[in-house]
Amino acid sequence: MSGERRGAWMTLALVAVFPGAMALGRGRRLEPAAIPVRYAEGMVHGFLELSTEAGALLAHGDLLQVPRNGEIVSRMVFHLGSGSVFEESVTFTQRGEFTMQTYHLVQSGPAFADDIDASLSRSGSYVVKTKSHKNGEEHRYAGTLTLPPDVYNGMVAVIAKNISVRDITTVHIVAFTPEPHVIKLELVPSGSQRVLLGQHTETAVKFAIKPKLGALLLLGAKLTGKAPPDSHVWIITDDVPAFVRSE
């Protein structure tokens, strides 16, 4: 995986390799709808690294995922320099379709412009707390959003293993700017590539992950310098498919 440190617009990339698979040939959805489960999630322990494009290590971390009381509980944490931490936790169900139930984002330390603690539930209720490293100002936002059924914060890698490798798939996430906004997220397949895994290479399908902000939100993001860049994920689609890389 490669990438630069990012804020709360998008999750940090991770380098976990874990079982999963892709569905072939599904048509593009016209209305928001939950993604059908083609390959159920289970227990995972991924050992993560975050590096620059030049290969310099920025952070290390873990992905811990376990089934619990009919849900999947997933926690990803990165430890950056100077005691900074990025942590993302999500619980979801997979009873025929993937449904996010709860989401919690924490970023803290000097690697970030602001500390943020954001929580979100399936009902749409949210609480966001921020503290500026520049002047110490603290803010709190709370309320309720109307969430479509395909909100997938913290689940992009899971969803990428269950969608078409030929068609564009559109889902949604809640972007914390720091006030929360529901935005569209396009997963756009762009063909196969060879990726290096240790001492050998594998063929993987590359997806571009494209946030769609809408005209007014995009203008505000550009004016404040917070417009989220596209990112990419690679999915191996051989006999034992897996998510292998993000940047």
Short mmCIF file of N, CA and C in Angstrom, two decimals, residues 120-224:
data_model
loop_
_atom_site.label_atom_id
_atom_site.label_comp_id
_atom_site.label_asym_id
_atom_site.label_seq_id
_atom_site.Cartn_x
_atom_site.Cartn_y
_atom_site.Cartn_z
N LEU A 120 -21.56 7.28 14.59
CA LEU A 120 -22.72 7.27 13.70
C LEU A 120 -23.44 5.94 13.88
N SER A 121 -24.77 5.98 13.88
CA SER A 121 -25.55 4.75 13.99
C SER A 121 -26.43 4.57 12.77
N ARG A 122 -26.96 3.37 12.60
CA ARG A 122 -27.83 3.06 11.46
C ARG A 122 -29.05 3.96 11.43
N SER A 123 -29.50 4.41 12.58
CA SER A 123 -30.66 5.30 12.65
C SER A 123 -30.37 6.68 12.09
N GLY A 124 -29.09 6.98 11.88
CA GLY A 124 -28.68 8.29 11.38
C GLY A 124 -28.22 9.25 12.46
N SER A 125 -28.36 8.87 13.72
CA SER A 125 -27.91 9.76 14.80
C SER A 125 -26.38 9.81 14.83
N TYR A 126 -25.85 10.99 15.10
CA TYR A 126 -24.40 11.17 15.10
C TYR A 126 -23.99 12.13 16.20
N VAL A 127 -22.75 11.98 16.64
CA VAL A 127 -22.09 12.92 17.55
C VAL A 127 -20.66 13.08 17.05
N VAL A 128 -20.25 14.34 16.86
CA VAL A 128 -18.89 14.64 16.41
C VAL A 128 -18.27 15.64 17.36
N LYS A 129 -17.09 15.33 17.87
CA LYS A 129 -16.34 16.24 18.74
C LYS A 129 -14.99 16.52 18.10
N THR A 130 -14.60 17.78 18.05
CA THR A 130 -13.31 18.15 17.47
C THR A 130 -12.55 19.08 18.40
N LYS A 131 -11.22 19.05 18.26
CA LYS A 131 -10.36 19.97 19.00
C LYS A 131 -9.22 20.38 18.10
N SER A 132 -9.06 21.69 17.90
CA SER A 132 -8.03 22.22 17.02
C SER A 132 -6.67 22.17 17.71
N HIS A 133 -5.66 21.73 16.96
CA HIS A 133 -4.30 21.76 17.48
C HIS A 133 -3.70 23.16 17.38
N LYS A 134 -4.32 24.00 16.56
CA LYS A 134 -3.79 25.35 16.35
C LYS A 134 -4.12 26.28 17.51
N ASN A 135 -5.38 26.26 17.94
CA ASN A 135 -5.79 27.21 18.99
C ASN A 135 -6.54 26.55 20.14
N GLY A 136 -6.70 25.25 20.10
CA GLY A 136 -7.36 24.54 21.18
C GLY A 136 -8.88 24.63 21.17
N GLU A 137 -9.46 25.25 20.16
CA GLU A 137 -10.92 25.37 20.10
C GLU A 137 -11.59 24.00 19.99
N GLU A 138 -12.68 23.85 20.73
CA GLU A 138 -13.42 22.60 20.71
C GLU A 138 -14.83 22.85 20.16
N HIS A 139 -15.32 21.88 19.39
CA HIS A 139 -16.67 21.97 18.83
C HIS A 139 -17.35 20.62 18.98
N ARG A 140 -18.67 20.69 19.09
CA ARG A 140 -19.47 19.47 19.18
C ARG A 140 -20.67 19.60 18.24
N TYR A 141 -20.89 18.57 17.45
CA TYR A 141 -22.03 18.53 16.52
C TYR A 141 -22.83 17.27 16.82
N ALA A 142 -24.13 17.42 16.88
CA ALA A 142 -25.00 16.26 17.13
C ALA A 142 -26.30 16.44 16.37
N GLY A 143 -26.87 15.35 15.95
CA GLY A 143 -28.13 15.43 15.21
C GLY A 143 -28.45 14.10 14.57
N THR A 144 -29.29 14.16 13.54
CA THR A 144 -29.72 12.95 12.85
C THR A 144 -29.71 13.18 11.35
N LEU A 145 -29.13 12.25 10.62
CA LEU A 145 -29.12 12.27 9.17
C LEU A 145 -30.11 11.24 8.63
N THR A 146 -30.59 11.47 7.42
CA THR A 146 -31.36 10.45 6.72
C THR A 146 -30.38 9.62 5.90
N LEU A 147 -30.22 8.36 6.27
CA LEU A 147 -29.22 7.52 5.63
C LEU A 147 -29.86 6.59 4.60
N PRO A 148 -29.30 6.52 3.39
CA PRO A 148 -29.74 5.49 2.43
C PRO A 148 -29.28 4.12 2.92
N PRO A 149 -29.82 3.05 2.35
CA PRO A 149 -29.46 1.71 2.84
C PRO A 149 -28.04 1.28 2.51
N ASP A 150 -27.36 2.02 1.62
CA ASP A 150 -26.02 1.61 1.20
C ASP A 150 -24.93 2.54 1.74
N VAL A 151 -25.09 3.00 3.00
CA VAL A 151 -24.02 3.76 3.65
C VAL A 151 -23.01 2.76 4.20
N TYR A 152 -21.73 2.91 3.78
CA TYR A 152 -20.72 1.90 4.09
C TYR A 152 -19.43 2.49 4.63
N ASN A 153 -19.52 3.36 5.61
CA ASN A 153 -18.31 3.84 6.27
C ASN A 153 -17.52 2.67 6.84
N GLY A 154 -16.21 2.67 6.60
CA GLY A 154 -15.36 1.62 7.13
C GLY A 154 -15.51 0.28 6.46
N MET A 155 -16.24 0.22 5.33
CA MET A 155 -16.54 -1.07 4.69
C MET A 155 -16.20 -1.11 3.21
N VAL A 156 -15.41 -0.17 2.72
CA VAL A 156 -15.15 -0.11 1.28
C VAL A 156 -14.48 -1.38 0.77
N ALA A 157 -13.52 -1.92 1.53
CA ALA A 157 -12.85 -3.14 1.09
C ALA A 157 -13.81 -4.32 1.06
N VAL A 158 -14.70 -4.39 2.04
CA VAL A 158 -15.70 -5.46 2.07
C VAL A 158 -16.61 -5.36 0.85
N ILE A 159 -17.09 -4.17 0.56
CA ILE A 159 -18.01 -3.97 -0.56
C ILE A 159 -17.31 -4.26 -1.88
N ALA A 160 -16.05 -3.88 -2.00
CA ALA A 160 -15.32 -4.09 -3.26
C ALA A 160 -15.19 -5.56 -3.60
N LYS A 161 -15.26 -6.43 -2.60
CA LYS A 161 -15.16 -7.87 -2.85
C LYS A 161 -16.49 -8.48 -3.25
N ASN A 162 -17.55 -7.69 -3.29
CA ASN A 162 -18.88 -8.23 -3.54
C ASN A 162 -19.61 -7.54 -4.69
N ILE A 163 -18.89 -6.80 -5.51
CA ILE A 163 -19.52 -6.06 -6.60
C ILE A 163 -18.94 -6.49 -7.94
N SER A 164 -19.53 -5.96 -9.00
CA SER A 164 -19.10 -6.32 -10.35
C SER A 164 -17.71 -5.78 -10.65
N VAL A 165 -16.93 -6.57 -11.38
CA VAL A 165 -15.62 -6.11 -11.84
C VAL A 165 -15.72 -5.47 -13.22
N ARG A 166 -16.94 -5.32 -13.73
CA ARG A 166 -17.14 -4.73 -15.05
C ARG A 166 -17.91 -3.42 -15.01
N ASP A 167 -18.76 -3.22 -14.00
CA ASP A 167 -19.65 -2.07 -13.96
C ASP A 167 -19.31 -1.13 -12.82
N ILE A 168 -19.64 0.14 -12.97
CA ILE A 168 -19.50 1.11 -11.90
C ILE A 168 -20.57 0.85 -10.84
N THR A 169 -20.15 0.83 -9.59
CA THR A 169 -21.08 0.67 -8.46
C THR A 169 -21.05 1.95 -7.64
N THR A 170 -22.23 2.47 -7.30
CA THR A 170 -22.33 3.68 -6.48
C THR A 170 -22.94 3.33 -5.13
N VAL A 171 -22.23 3.70 -4.06
CA VAL A 171 -22.75 3.55 -2.70
C VAL A 171 -22.64 4.92 -2.03
N HIS A 172 -22.78 4.97 -0.71
CA HIS A 172 -22.69 6.23 0.02
C HIS A 172 -21.80 6.06 1.24
N ILE A 173 -21.20 7.16 1.67
CA ILE A 173 -20.54 7.23 2.96
C ILE A 173 -20.94 8.55 3.62
N VAL A 174 -20.71 8.64 4.92
CA VAL A 174 -20.87 9.89 5.64
C VAL A 174 -19.49 10.49 5.82
N ALA A 175 -19.26 11.67 5.22
CA ALA A 175 -17.98 12.37 5.32
C ALA A 175 -18.07 13.38 6.46
N PHE A 176 -17.10 13.35 7.35
CA PHE A 176 -17.06 14.27 8.49
C PHE A 176 -16.10 15.40 8.15
N THR A 177 -16.66 16.63 8.02
CA THR A 177 -15.89 17.74 7.43
C THR A 177 -15.60 18.95 8.35
N PRO A 178 -15.81 19.01 9.65
CA PRO A 178 -16.20 17.91 10.52
C PRO A 178 -17.71 17.66 10.62
N GLU A 179 -18.55 18.63 10.22
CA GLU A 179 -19.98 18.32 10.22
C GLU A 179 -20.24 17.22 9.20
N PRO A 180 -21.13 16.27 9.52
CA PRO A 180 -21.32 15.12 8.64
C PRO A 180 -22.17 15.44 7.42
N HIS A 181 -21.79 14.84 6.29
CA HIS A 181 -22.55 14.95 5.05
C HIS A 181 -22.60 13.58 4.39
N VAL A 182 -23.77 13.20 3.90
CA VAL A 182 -23.90 11.96 3.13
C VAL A 182 -23.47 12.25 1.70
N ILE A 183 -22.48 11.52 1.21
CA ILE A 183 -22.01 11.73 -0.16
C ILE A 183 -21.98 10.40 -0.91
N LYS A 184 -22.05 10.49 -2.23
CA LYS A 184 -21.95 9.30 -3.07
C LYS A 184 -20.48 8.89 -3.20
N LEU A 185 -20.28 7.60 -3.38
CA LEU A 185 -18.95 7.06 -3.58
C LEU A 185 -19.02 6.07 -4.73
N GLU A 186 -18.31 6.37 -5.82
CA GLU A 186 -18.29 5.48 -6.97
C GLU A 186 -17.09 4.54 -6.89
N LEU A 187 -17.33 3.25 -7.12
CA LEU A 187 -16.28 2.27 -7.25
C LEU A 187 -16.20 1.89 -8.73
N VAL A 188 -15.12 2.30 -9.38
CA VAL A 188 -15.01 2.21 -10.83
C VAL A 188 -13.91 1.21 -11.20
N PRO A 189 -14.27 0.04 -11.75
CA PRO A 189 -13.24 -0.91 -12.17
C PRO A 189 -12.46 -0.38 -13.36
N SER A 190 -11.15 -0.60 -13.36
CA SER A 190 -10.31 -0.09 -14.44
C SER A 190 -9.37 -1.15 -14.98
N GLY A 191 -9.82 -2.41 -14.96
CA GLY A 191 -9.04 -3.48 -15.56
C GLY A 191 -8.11 -4.17 -14.58
N SER A 192 -7.37 -5.15 -15.10
CA SER A 192 -6.48 -5.96 -14.28
C SER A 192 -5.05 -5.45 -14.34
N GLN A 193 -4.33 -5.65 -13.24
CA GLN A 193 -2.92 -5.29 -13.16
C GLN A 193 -2.17 -6.37 -12.38
N ARG A 194 -0.88 -6.47 -12.62
CA ARG A 194 -0.04 -7.34 -11.82
C ARG A 194 0.44 -6.56 -10.59
N VAL A 195 0.29 -7.16 -9.41
CA VAL A 195 0.72 -6.53 -8.17
C VAL A 195 1.74 -7.42 -7.49
N LEU A 196 2.72 -6.80 -6.88
CA LEU A 196 3.80 -7.53 -6.21
C LEU A 196 3.39 -7.84 -4.79
N LEU A 197 3.44 -9.13 -4.43
CA LEU A 197 3.15 -9.60 -3.08
C LEU A 197 4.36 -10.39 -2.59
N GLY A 198 5.16 -9.74 -1.76
CA GLY A 198 6.38 -10.39 -1.32
C GLY A 198 7.33 -10.58 -2.49
N GLN A 199 7.62 -11.86 -2.81
CA GLN A 199 8.56 -12.17 -3.89
C GLN A 199 7.86 -12.62 -5.18
N HIS A 200 6.53 -12.56 -5.22
CA HIS A 200 5.83 -12.98 -6.43
C HIS A 200 4.73 -11.99 -6.78
N THR A 201 4.19 -12.13 -7.97
CA THR A 201 3.13 -11.22 -8.42
C THR A 201 1.83 -11.97 -8.62
N GLU A 202 0.73 -11.24 -8.48
CA GLU A 202 -0.61 -11.78 -8.71
C GLU A 202 -1.37 -10.80 -9.59
N THR A 203 -2.39 -11.31 -10.29
CA THR A 203 -3.26 -10.45 -11.07
C THR A 203 -4.41 -9.96 -10.21
N ALA A 204 -4.64 -8.65 -10.21
CA ALA A 204 -5.69 -8.06 -9.39
C ALA A 204 -6.49 -7.07 -10.21
N VAL A 205 -7.75 -6.91 -9.87
CA VAL A 205 -8.60 -5.90 -10.49
C VAL A 205 -8.45 -4.60 -9.71
N LYS A 206 -8.21 -3.51 -10.42
CA LYS A 206 -8.04 -2.21 -9.79
C LYS A 206 -9.35 -1.43 -9.84
N PHE A 207 -9.77 -0.90 -8.69
CA PHE A 207 -10.94 -0.03 -8.59
C PHE A 207 -10.51 1.38 -8.22
N ALA A 208 -11.02 2.37 -8.91
CA ALA A 208 -10.88 3.76 -8.46
C ALA A 208 -12.05 4.08 -7.54
N ILE A 209 -11.76 4.70 -6.40
CA ILE A 209 -12.77 5.08 -5.42
C ILE A 209 -12.96 6.58 -5.52
N LYS A 210 -14.12 7.00 -6.03
CA LYS A 210 -14.33 8.41 -6.38
C LYS A 210 -15.45 9.03 -5.53
N PRO A 211 -15.11 9.91 -4.57
CA PRO A 211 -16.14 10.63 -3.82
C PRO A 211 -16.85 11.64 -4.72
N LYS A 212 -18.17 11.70 -4.64
CA LYS A 212 -18.98 12.64 -5.42
C LYS A 212 -19.69 13.57 -4.44
N LEU A 213 -19.21 14.82 -4.38
CA LEU A 213 -19.67 15.73 -3.33
C LEU A 213 -20.92 16.51 -3.69
N GLY A 214 -21.22 16.68 -4.96
CA GLY A 214 -22.27 17.62 -5.33
C GLY A 214 -21.66 19.00 -5.48
N ALA A 215 -22.31 19.85 -6.25
CA ALA A 215 -21.71 21.12 -6.66
C ALA A 215 -21.38 22.03 -5.48
N LEU A 216 -22.33 22.26 -4.57
CA LEU A 216 -22.10 23.20 -3.47
C LEU A 216 -21.05 22.69 -2.50
N LEU A 217 -21.15 21.41 -2.13
CA LEU A 217 -20.18 20.84 -1.20
C LEU A 217 -18.79 20.79 -1.81
N LEU A 218 -18.72 20.48 -3.11
CA LEU A 218 -17.42 20.44 -3.78
C LEU A 218 -16.79 21.82 -3.81
N LEU A 219 -17.58 22.86 -4.08
CA LEU A 219 -17.06 24.22 -4.09
C LEU A 219 -16.51 24.59 -2.72
N GLY A 220 -17.25 24.29 -1.68
CA GLY A 220 -16.77 24.58 -0.33
C GLY A 220 -15.52 23.81 0.01
N ALA A 221 -15.45 22.56 -0.43
CA ALA A 221 -14.27 21.75 -0.15
C ALA A 221 -13.03 22.32 -0.85
N LYS A 222 -13.20 22.76 -2.09
CA LYS A 222 -12.07 23.33 -2.82
C LYS A 222 -11.61 24.63 -2.20
N LEU A 223 -12.57 25.44 -1.76
CA LEU A 223 -12.21 26.72 -1.15
C LEU A 223 -11.44 26.54 0.16
N THR A 224 -11.75 25.47 0.89
CA THR A 224 -11.08 25.23 2.16
C THR A 224 -9.92 24.26 2.03
#
